[in-house]
Short mmCIF file of C-alpha atoms in Angstrom, two decimals:
data_model
loop_
_atom_site.label_atom_id
_atom_site.label_comp_id
_atom_site.label_asym_id
_atom_site.label_seq_id
_atom_site.Cartn_x
_atom_site.Cartn_y
_atom_site.Cartn_z
CA MET U 61 13.79 -18.74 13.20
CA THR U 62 10.33 -17.18 13.00
CA GLU U 63 8.67 -15.46 10.06
CA ARG U 64 6.22 -12.56 9.74
CA ARG U 65 5.03 -10.90 6.51
CA GLY U 66 7.95 -12.34 4.60
CA VAL U 67 10.52 -11.20 7.24
CA THR U 68 12.66 -13.90 8.85
CA VAL U 69 13.49 -13.27 12.51
CA LYS U 70 16.61 -14.99 13.82
CA THR U 71 16.55 -16.67 17.20
CA GLY U 72 19.37 -17.85 19.41
CA ASN U 73 22.60 -15.95 20.06
CA GLN U 74 22.33 -14.07 16.76
CA ALA U 75 19.04 -12.38 17.61
CA SER U 76 19.59 -8.61 17.44
CA ALA U 77 17.74 -5.66 18.94
CA GLY U 78 15.97 -5.24 15.61
CA GLU U 79 14.79 -8.83 15.74
CA LEU U 80 13.52 -8.42 19.27
CA LEU U 81 11.60 -5.38 18.07
CA GLU U 82 10.07 -7.48 15.30
CA LEU U 83 8.92 -10.09 17.79
CA VAL U 84 7.23 -7.41 19.89
CA ARG U 85 5.64 -5.68 16.89
CA SER U 86 4.28 -8.99 15.58
CA GLY U 87 2.82 -9.89 18.97
CA ARG U 88 4.79 -13.15 19.10
CA ALA U 89 6.69 -12.13 22.22
CA THR U 90 5.66 -9.11 24.28
CA THR U 91 7.39 -9.60 27.64
CA ARG U 92 11.03 -10.02 28.61
CA GLY U 93 10.41 -13.61 29.57
CA ALA U 94 8.68 -14.38 26.31
CA LEU U 95 11.60 -12.83 24.38
CA GLN U 96 14.05 -15.02 26.31
CA ARG U 97 12.05 -18.13 25.44
CA ALA U 98 11.59 -17.15 21.79
CA THR U 99 15.25 -16.32 21.17
CA GLY U 100 17.22 -18.38 23.66
CA LEU U 101 19.03 -15.24 24.81
CA SER U 102 19.93 -14.73 28.45
CA ARG U 103 17.99 -12.32 30.62
CA ALA U 104 20.95 -9.92 30.69
CA THR U 105 21.36 -9.94 26.89
CA VAL U 106 17.64 -9.37 26.32
CA GLY U 107 17.82 -6.47 28.77
CA GLN U 108 20.78 -4.92 26.97
CA ARG U 109 19.12 -5.11 23.59
CA LEU U 110 15.82 -3.82 24.87
CA ASP U 111 17.66 -0.90 26.46
CA ARG U 112 18.78 0.21 22.98
CA LEU U 113 15.15 0.17 21.80
CA PHE U 114 13.97 2.13 24.84
CA ARG U 115 16.69 4.75 24.33
CA ALA U 116 15.68 5.11 20.69
CA GLY U 117 12.08 5.66 21.81
CA TRP U 118 10.82 2.70 19.80
CA LEU U 119 9.51 0.61 22.69
CA ARG U 120 7.55 1.42 25.82
CA GLU U 121 6.26 -0.52 28.77
CA GLY U 122 2.55 -1.17 28.94
CA ALA U 123 0.33 -2.58 31.64
CA GLY U 124 1.30 -5.62 33.66
CA GLY U 125 0.24 -8.93 32.18
CA PRO U 126 -0.35 -12.37 33.66
CA VAL U 127 2.33 -13.97 35.79
CA ASP U 128 4.71 -15.93 33.55
CA SER U 129 5.70 -18.54 36.12
CA PRO U 130 3.34 -21.16 37.58
CA LEU U 131 5.14 -20.57 40.90
CA GLY U 132 3.69 -17.08 41.10
CA GLY U 133 5.56 -13.81 41.50
CA ARG U 134 5.17 -10.35 40.09
CA PRO U 135 3.12 -9.93 36.88
CA SER U 136 5.15 -9.52 33.70
CA ILE U 137 5.33 -6.06 32.14
CA ALA U 138 4.06 -5.93 28.58
CA LEU U 139 6.29 -4.38 25.93
CA GLU U 140 4.70 -2.27 23.21
CA PHE U 141 5.88 -0.66 20.00
CA ASP U 142 5.75 3.10 20.64
CA ASP U 143 3.96 4.57 17.63
CA GLU U 144 4.29 8.14 18.89
CA HIS U 145 8.02 8.66 18.33
CA ALA U 146 7.65 9.37 14.60
CA VAL U 147 5.16 9.80 11.77
CA VAL U 148 5.11 8.88 8.09
CA LEU U 149 3.87 10.76 5.06
CA ALA U 150 1.87 8.98 2.37
CA ALA U 151 0.35 10.00 -0.95
CA ASP U 152 -1.72 8.31 -3.63
CA LEU U 153 -1.67 9.78 -7.15
CA ASP U 154 -4.33 9.15 -9.76
CA THR U 155 -4.36 10.64 -13.24
CA ARG U 156 -6.23 13.81 -12.30
CA HIS U 157 -6.17 14.07 -8.53
CA GLY U 158 -4.12 13.13 -5.51
CA ARG U 159 -4.53 12.39 -1.84
CA ALA U 160 -1.93 12.85 0.89
CA ALA U 161 -1.79 12.28 4.64
CA VAL U 162 0.29 12.20 7.79
CA LEU U 163 -0.04 8.84 9.54
CA THR U 164 1.10 7.35 12.81
CA LEU U 165 3.36 4.31 12.69
CA THR U 166 0.31 2.11 13.26
CA GLY U 167 -1.67 3.63 10.37
CA GLU U 168 -3.90 6.21 12.06
CA ILE U 169 -4.44 9.26 9.84
CA LEU U 170 -3.58 12.48 11.68
CA ALA U 171 -4.09 14.96 8.81
CA GLU U 172 -5.31 14.49 5.24
CA HIS U 173 -5.76 16.47 2.03
CA ALA U 174 -7.18 15.65 -1.41
CA GLY U 175 -7.30 17.84 -4.48
CA PRO U 176 -6.59 18.20 -8.21
CA LEU U 177 -3.16 16.98 -9.29
CA VAL U 178 -2.79 16.18 -12.99
CA ILE U 179 -0.28 13.44 -13.71
CA ASP U 180 0.17 14.73 -17.28
CA ASP U 181 1.75 17.92 -15.87
CA GLY U 182 4.89 15.86 -15.30
CA PRO U 183 6.92 14.78 -12.28
CA GLU U 184 8.65 18.09 -11.59
CA ALA U 185 5.40 20.00 -11.12
CA VAL U 186 3.38 17.21 -9.50
CA LEU U 187 6.02 16.23 -6.96
CA GLY U 188 6.77 19.86 -6.18
CA GLU U 189 3.11 20.45 -5.35
CA LEU U 190 2.98 17.24 -3.35
CA GLY U 191 5.93 18.45 -1.29
CA ARG U 192 3.92 21.57 -0.47
CA TRP U 193 0.92 19.47 0.56
CA PHE U 194 3.13 17.40 2.83
CA ALA U 195 4.63 20.43 4.56
CA GLU U 196 1.18 21.90 5.22
CA LEU U 197 -0.16 18.59 6.52
CA VAL U 198 2.72 18.16 8.93
CA GLY U 199 1.90 21.58 10.33
CA LYS U 200 -1.76 20.64 10.71
CA SER U 201 -0.86 17.39 12.45
CA GLY U 202 0.93 19.26 15.22
CA ARG U 203 4.12 17.27 14.70
CA PRO U 204 7.51 18.80 13.78
CA ALA U 205 8.97 18.14 10.34
CA ASP U 206 11.86 16.21 11.87
CA ALA U 207 9.36 13.67 13.26
CA VAL U 208 8.83 12.39 9.70
CA CYS U 209 10.77 9.14 9.33
CA GLY U 210 9.73 8.23 5.79
CA ILE U 211 7.51 8.93 2.80
CA GLY U 212 5.43 6.44 0.80
CA LEU U 213 4.02 7.21 -2.65
CA ALA U 214 1.52 5.26 -4.77
CA VAL U 215 1.57 5.96 -8.52
CA PRO U 216 -0.61 4.67 -11.39
CA GLY U 217 2.13 2.84 -13.25
CA PRO U 218 4.64 -0.03 -12.98
CA VAL U 219 7.49 0.68 -10.56
CA ASP U 220 10.94 -0.85 -10.15
CA SER U 221 10.91 -1.14 -6.36
CA ASP U 222 14.72 -1.21 -6.15
CA THR U 223 15.08 2.24 -7.73
CA GLY U 224 11.64 3.75 -7.07
CA ARG U 225 11.38 4.76 -10.74
CA VAL U 226 8.40 4.06 -12.96
CA VAL U 227 9.08 1.85 -15.97
CA GLN U 228 7.39 2.69 -19.28
CA PRO U 229 4.12 3.82 -17.65
CA PRO U 230 1.26 3.89 -20.19
CA ILE U 231 -0.66 6.72 -18.49
CA MET U 232 2.21 8.76 -16.96
CA PRO U 233 3.84 10.70 -19.84
CA GLY U 234 7.21 12.15 -18.90
CA TRP U 235 7.67 9.99 -15.79
CA ASP U 236 9.60 7.06 -17.28
CA GLY U 237 12.84 6.62 -15.34
CA TYR U 238 12.44 9.88 -13.42
CA ASP U 239 14.10 10.18 -9.99
CA ILE U 240 10.88 10.35 -7.95
CA ARG U 241 12.58 9.64 -4.65
CA GLY U 242 15.08 12.45 -4.94
CA ARG U 243 12.64 15.07 -6.21
CA LEU U 244 9.94 14.35 -3.63
CA GLY U 245 12.44 14.35 -0.76
CA ARG U 246 13.83 17.72 -1.88
CA ALA U 247 10.36 19.18 -2.42
CA PHE U 248 9.26 18.28 1.10
CA ALA U 249 12.46 19.70 2.59
CA GLU U 250 12.08 22.95 0.65
CA HIS U 251 8.46 23.51 1.66
CA ALA U 252 8.99 22.36 5.24
CA GLY U 253 11.76 24.95 5.54
CA THR U 254 14.23 22.45 6.93
CA GLY U 255 16.68 22.27 4.02
CA ALA U 256 18.91 19.22 4.18
CA GLY U 257 17.36 18.18 7.48
CA THR U 258 14.52 16.32 5.79
CA ALA U 259 15.91 15.90 2.27
CA GLY U 260 17.41 12.59 3.39
CA VAL U 261 14.08 11.15 4.56
CA PRO U 262 13.66 7.78 2.79
CA VAL U 263 11.05 7.75 0.02
CA LEU U 264 9.45 4.48 -1.13
CA VAL U 265 7.45 4.31 -4.36
CA ASP U 266 5.15 1.54 -5.58
CA ASN U 267 2.26 0.95 -7.92
CA ASP U 268 -1.11 2.19 -6.64
CA ALA U 269 -2.90 -1.15 -6.98
CA ASN U 270 -0.06 -2.87 -5.10
CA LEU U 271 -0.31 -0.46 -2.19
CA MET U 272 -4.10 -0.55 -2.14
CA ALA U 273 -3.92 -4.35 -1.97
CA TYR U 274 -1.32 -4.17 0.80
CA GLY U 275 -3.39 -1.73 2.84
CA GLU U 276 -6.64 -3.64 2.40
CA GLN U 277 -5.11 -7.04 3.13
CA ARG U 278 -3.39 -5.88 6.30
CA ALA U 279 -6.42 -3.95 7.55
CA GLY U 280 -9.20 -6.39 6.74
CA TYR U 281 -7.83 -9.78 5.70
CA PRO U 282 -4.54 -10.36 7.57
CA ASP U 283 -5.00 -14.15 7.54
CA CYS U 284 -5.58 -14.37 3.78
CA SER U 285 -2.44 -15.89 2.27
CA ALA U 286 -3.38 -15.03 -1.33
CA PHE U 287 -5.16 -11.70 -1.78
CA ALA U 288 -5.88 -9.91 -5.07
CA LEU U 289 -7.21 -6.41 -5.66
CA VAL U 290 -8.29 -4.98 -9.02
CA LYS U 291 -8.46 -1.21 -9.33
CA VAL U 292 -10.71 0.02 -12.12
CA SER U 293 -10.46 3.78 -12.56
CA THR U 294 -9.00 5.71 -15.50
CA GLY U 295 -6.95 2.57 -16.13
CA ILE U 296 -7.05 -1.00 -14.81
CA GLY U 297 -4.42 -2.60 -12.60
CA ALA U 298 -4.16 -5.39 -10.08
CA GLY U 299 -2.21 -5.79 -6.84
CA MET U 300 -1.44 -9.12 -5.22
CA VAL U 301 -0.36 -9.92 -1.66
CA VAL U 302 0.98 -13.45 -1.34
CA GLY U 303 2.20 -14.77 2.00
CA GLY U 304 1.88 -11.29 3.49
CA THR U 305 4.19 -9.74 0.88
CA VAL U 306 3.34 -7.70 -2.22
CA TYR U 307 4.05 -9.74 -5.34
CA ARG U 308 5.69 -7.44 -7.92
CA GLY U 309 7.30 -9.75 -10.46
CA VAL U 310 10.92 -9.36 -11.56
CA ASP U 311 10.79 -5.62 -12.29
CA GLY U 312 7.48 -4.32 -10.95
CA GLY U 313 5.30 -5.31 -13.90
CA ALA U 314 3.11 -7.90 -12.19
CA GLY U 315 -0.61 -7.15 -12.13
CA ASP U 316 -0.77 -4.92 -15.22
CA ILE U 317 -3.92 -6.68 -16.42
CA GLY U 318 -5.26 -3.56 -18.13
CA HIS U 319 -3.03 -4.36 -21.09
CA ILE U 320 -4.12 -7.94 -21.63
CA ARG U 321 -5.55 -8.18 -25.16
CA VAL U 322 -9.25 -8.99 -25.28
CA GLY U 323 -9.90 -9.01 -29.01
CA ALA U 324 -11.42 -5.55 -29.38
CA ASP U 325 -10.20 -2.95 -31.88
CA ALA U 326 -10.12 0.05 -29.52
CA LEU U 327 -6.86 2.02 -29.33
CA CYS U 328 -5.30 2.03 -25.86
CA ARG U 329 -3.18 4.83 -24.38
CA CYS U 330 -0.23 2.43 -24.44
CA GLY U 331 -0.37 2.54 -28.27
CA SER U 332 -1.72 -0.98 -28.76
CA TYR U 333 -5.17 -2.06 -29.86
CA GLY U 334 -7.56 -4.29 -27.96
CA CYS U 335 -6.29 -3.83 -24.39
CA LEU U 336 -8.74 -4.48 -21.57
CA ALA U 337 -8.26 -0.89 -20.31
CA ALA U 338 -9.27 0.47 -23.71
CA VAL U 339 -12.74 -1.08 -23.44
CA ALA U 340 -13.50 -1.63 -19.75
CA SER U 341 -11.77 1.08 -17.66
CA GLY U 342 -13.43 4.13 -16.18
CA GLY U 343 -11.80 6.15 -18.93
CA ALA U 344 -13.26 3.87 -21.61
CA VAL U 345 -16.75 4.09 -20.10
CA ALA U 346 -16.40 7.89 -19.88
CA ARG U 347 -15.52 8.08 -23.58
CA ARG U 348 -18.55 6.02 -24.55
CA LEU U 349 -20.79 8.21 -22.43
CA ALA U 350 -19.32 11.36 -23.95
CA GLU U 351 -19.89 9.98 -27.45
CA SER U 352 -23.58 9.59 -26.59
CA GLY U 353 -23.82 13.14 -25.29
CA VAL U 354 -23.39 12.49 -21.55
CA PRO U 355 -20.75 14.80 -19.99
CA ALA U 356 -17.97 12.54 -18.73
CA ALA U 357 -14.22 12.82 -19.08
CA SER U 358 -12.78 10.40 -16.53
CA GLY U 359 -13.46 7.51 -14.20
CA SER U 360 -14.34 9.92 -11.40
CA ASP U 361 -17.06 11.45 -13.59
CA VAL U 362 -18.45 7.96 -14.21
CA ARG U 363 -18.43 7.30 -10.47
CA GLU U 364 -20.60 10.37 -9.89
CA LEU U 365 -23.04 9.29 -12.61
CA LEU U 366 -23.26 5.80 -11.10
CA ALA U 367 -23.92 7.28 -7.66
CA ALA U 368 -26.79 9.25 -9.20
CA GLY U 369 -28.23 6.08 -10.79
CA HIS U 370 -27.67 7.23 -14.38
CA PRO U 371 -29.13 4.40 -16.53
CA GLU U 372 -26.64 4.49 -19.40
CA ALA U 373 -23.65 4.68 -17.05
CA THR U 374 -25.09 1.76 -15.09
CA ALA U 375 -25.49 -0.37 -18.21
CA LEU U 376 -21.97 0.43 -19.46
CA ALA U 377 -20.45 -0.27 -16.04
CA ARG U 378 -22.08 -3.70 -15.97
CA GLU U 379 -20.81 -4.42 -19.48
CA ALA U 380 -17.30 -3.34 -18.43
CA GLY U 381 -17.56 -5.61 -15.41
CA ARG U 382 -18.32 -8.56 -17.66
CA ARG U 383 -15.22 -7.87 -19.75
CA VAL U 384 -13.06 -7.61 -16.66
CA GLY U 385 -14.67 -10.71 -15.15
CA ASP U 386 -13.73 -12.68 -18.27
CA VAL U 387 -10.05 -11.79 -17.73
CA LEU U 388 -10.27 -12.36 -13.98
CA ALA U 389 -11.38 -15.95 -14.56
CA THR U 390 -7.83 -16.61 -15.77
CA VAL U 391 -6.29 -14.58 -12.95
CA VAL U 392 -8.25 -16.52 -10.33
CA THR U 393 -7.33 -19.85 -11.90
CA LEU U 394 -3.65 -18.89 -11.88
CA LEU U 395 -3.43 -17.27 -8.42
CA ASN U 396 -6.20 -19.12 -6.53
CA PRO U 397 -6.81 -16.20 -4.13
CA GLY U 398 -9.03 -16.35 -1.07
CA VAL U 399 -10.19 -12.77 -1.60
CA LEU U 400 -10.72 -10.87 -4.85
CA MET U 401 -11.40 -7.21 -4.12
CA ILE U 402 -12.79 -4.75 -6.68
CA ALA U 403 -11.78 -1.13 -6.05
CA GLY U 404 -11.64 2.18 -7.87
CA ASP U 405 -14.14 4.47 -9.56
CA LEU U 406 -16.29 1.69 -11.04
CA ALA U 407 -16.37 -0.49 -7.91
CA GLY U 408 -20.11 -0.43 -7.39
CA THR U 409 -22.99 -2.87 -7.74
CA PRO U 410 -23.39 -2.73 -11.56
CA PHE U 411 -19.71 -3.39 -12.26
CA LEU U 412 -19.42 -6.03 -9.54
CA THR U 413 -22.50 -7.80 -10.89
CA GLY U 414 -20.90 -7.97 -14.33
CA VAL U 415 -17.64 -9.29 -12.90
CA ARG U 416 -19.40 -12.07 -11.02
CA GLU U 417 -21.48 -13.08 -14.05
CA LEU U 418 -18.45 -13.87 -16.20
CA LEU U 419 -16.04 -14.90 -13.46
CA TYR U 420 -18.24 -17.69 -12.13
CA GLN U 421 -19.26 -18.70 -15.62
CA ARG U 422 -15.71 -19.02 -17.00
CA ALA U 423 -13.61 -20.09 -14.01
CA LEU U 424 -13.55 -23.68 -12.84
CA PRO U 425 -15.62 -24.32 -9.69
CA ARG U 426 -12.44 -25.51 -7.96
CA SER U 427 -10.92 -22.02 -8.37
CA THR U 428 -13.90 -20.17 -6.92
CA ALA U 429 -15.08 -22.60 -4.22
CA HIS U 430 -13.35 -20.65 -1.44
CA LEU U 431 -13.21 -17.25 -3.14
CA ALA U 432 -14.81 -14.12 -1.68
CA VAL U 433 -15.47 -11.38 -4.26
CA VAL U 434 -15.76 -8.13 -2.33
CA THR U 435 -15.44 -4.36 -2.63
CA SER U 436 -13.04 -2.04 -0.85
CA ARG U 437 -13.23 -1.53 2.92
CA LEU U 438 -10.83 1.40 3.12
CA GLY U 439 -12.16 3.21 0.06
CA GLU U 440 -10.07 6.15 -1.12
CA ARG U 441 -7.70 5.74 1.82
CA ALA U 442 -6.50 2.26 0.85
CA GLY U 443 -3.46 3.54 -1.06
CA LEU U 444 -2.49 5.85 1.80
CA VAL U 445 -2.73 3.07 4.37
CA GLY U 446 -0.73 0.73 2.16
CA ALA U 447 1.95 3.35 1.43
CA GLY U 448 2.30 4.13 5.13
CA ALA U 449 2.55 0.45 6.03
CA LEU U 450 5.19 -0.09 3.33
CA VAL U 451 7.37 2.62 4.88
CA VAL U 452 6.97 1.30 8.43
CA GLU U 453 7.70 -2.31 7.46
CA HIS U 454 10.82 -1.16 5.60
CA LEU U 455 12.18 1.09 8.34
CA TYR U 456 11.55 -1.30 11.25
CA ALA U 457 12.53 -4.56 9.55
CA PRO U 458 15.30 -6.18 11.63
CA GLU U 459 18.34 -5.39 9.47
CA ARG U 460 17.24 -1.86 8.66
CA ALA U 461 16.33 -1.25 12.30
CA GLU U 462 19.85 -2.24 13.33
CA GLU U 463 21.32 0.24 10.84
CA ARG U 464 19.10 3.00 12.14
CA LEU U 465 19.90 2.23 15.79
CA ALA U 466 23.60 2.43 14.98
CA ALA U 467 23.06 5.76 13.20
CA LEU U 468 21.25 7.06 16.30
CA GLY U 469 24.22 6.03 18.43
CA VAL U 470 22.26 3.69 20.70
#
């Protein structure tokens, strides 16, 4: 067997067409000869299973490669995953705005839109509007609605990945237990004008920090076996990618560090006192600025003030960074990541400076000896890239690929 991103690929006589596809997508075996050697299948069997993938439009032949045999002969033909046969939709929701895109199967953004989308308006309204965005973006991308093979959605709350429903989200009133998958699928179908044709498109939902971490790790740090991302915006959350797979905990609650108690007496939106998010999030900094007469209502407002070099915002961001760094010293000791990425509205120099001050002061040198503390590479697109990748990895995983090939009749 071989493994990639937490997916086990069978070899030998049990290797299926889906598993051959996984070997090609991973780059482990990209010619017919290499697939024979990797799986132990005969040339005829490899050919039969590849034929199913060609008929589905999932594989294509690329340029000729080096000759496989030392005895010479014709150059081998490279096999490539065909990323043009379908597209995915992805969206990333924050508390007051959203971002959506159409992406290729390899993560290239074909069309994108960002705008106001208030999470407090509730799932019915927000997901209905998101369905409209998706339909318009598909039109702008030049692809038909039936080319959409899946939808990925990042939300600012804990998600049960089995059901796609948020679980007791502190900053998403009215969303607890709501059928996000069903509503978003119907909304896209309604606005795309395709009725039931696209209502059955699979919808995957995950926490925003998880998907940001997944996107960033895959795009910039694919060899990092323990990767952590902390998003500091209106709230605070962390995403962790361990062994190439998002670590979610038993029911999606892993990484909710914004509700670790830090000994303060500030009231948090979750109803408790002393949570980290109540004193160190973008929302908390905005409240302190507003109390001193500086117009600020959210983390995005703080981000604009920081970009303008506002002195009070800078000082408060550094203080918030120190509070978060104190908590992250424990996180780093527990997880021992190779990369700790700071993202979100406050992810600038003042906040990062504060994080480093307390992190390196409180954590043991052993925990930070091989740690890189960095800021986001993908910026506001990280959640989109991660959501798109989540959909693709789900749909083209070996077992699911086999189911889809059978449904296509190939």
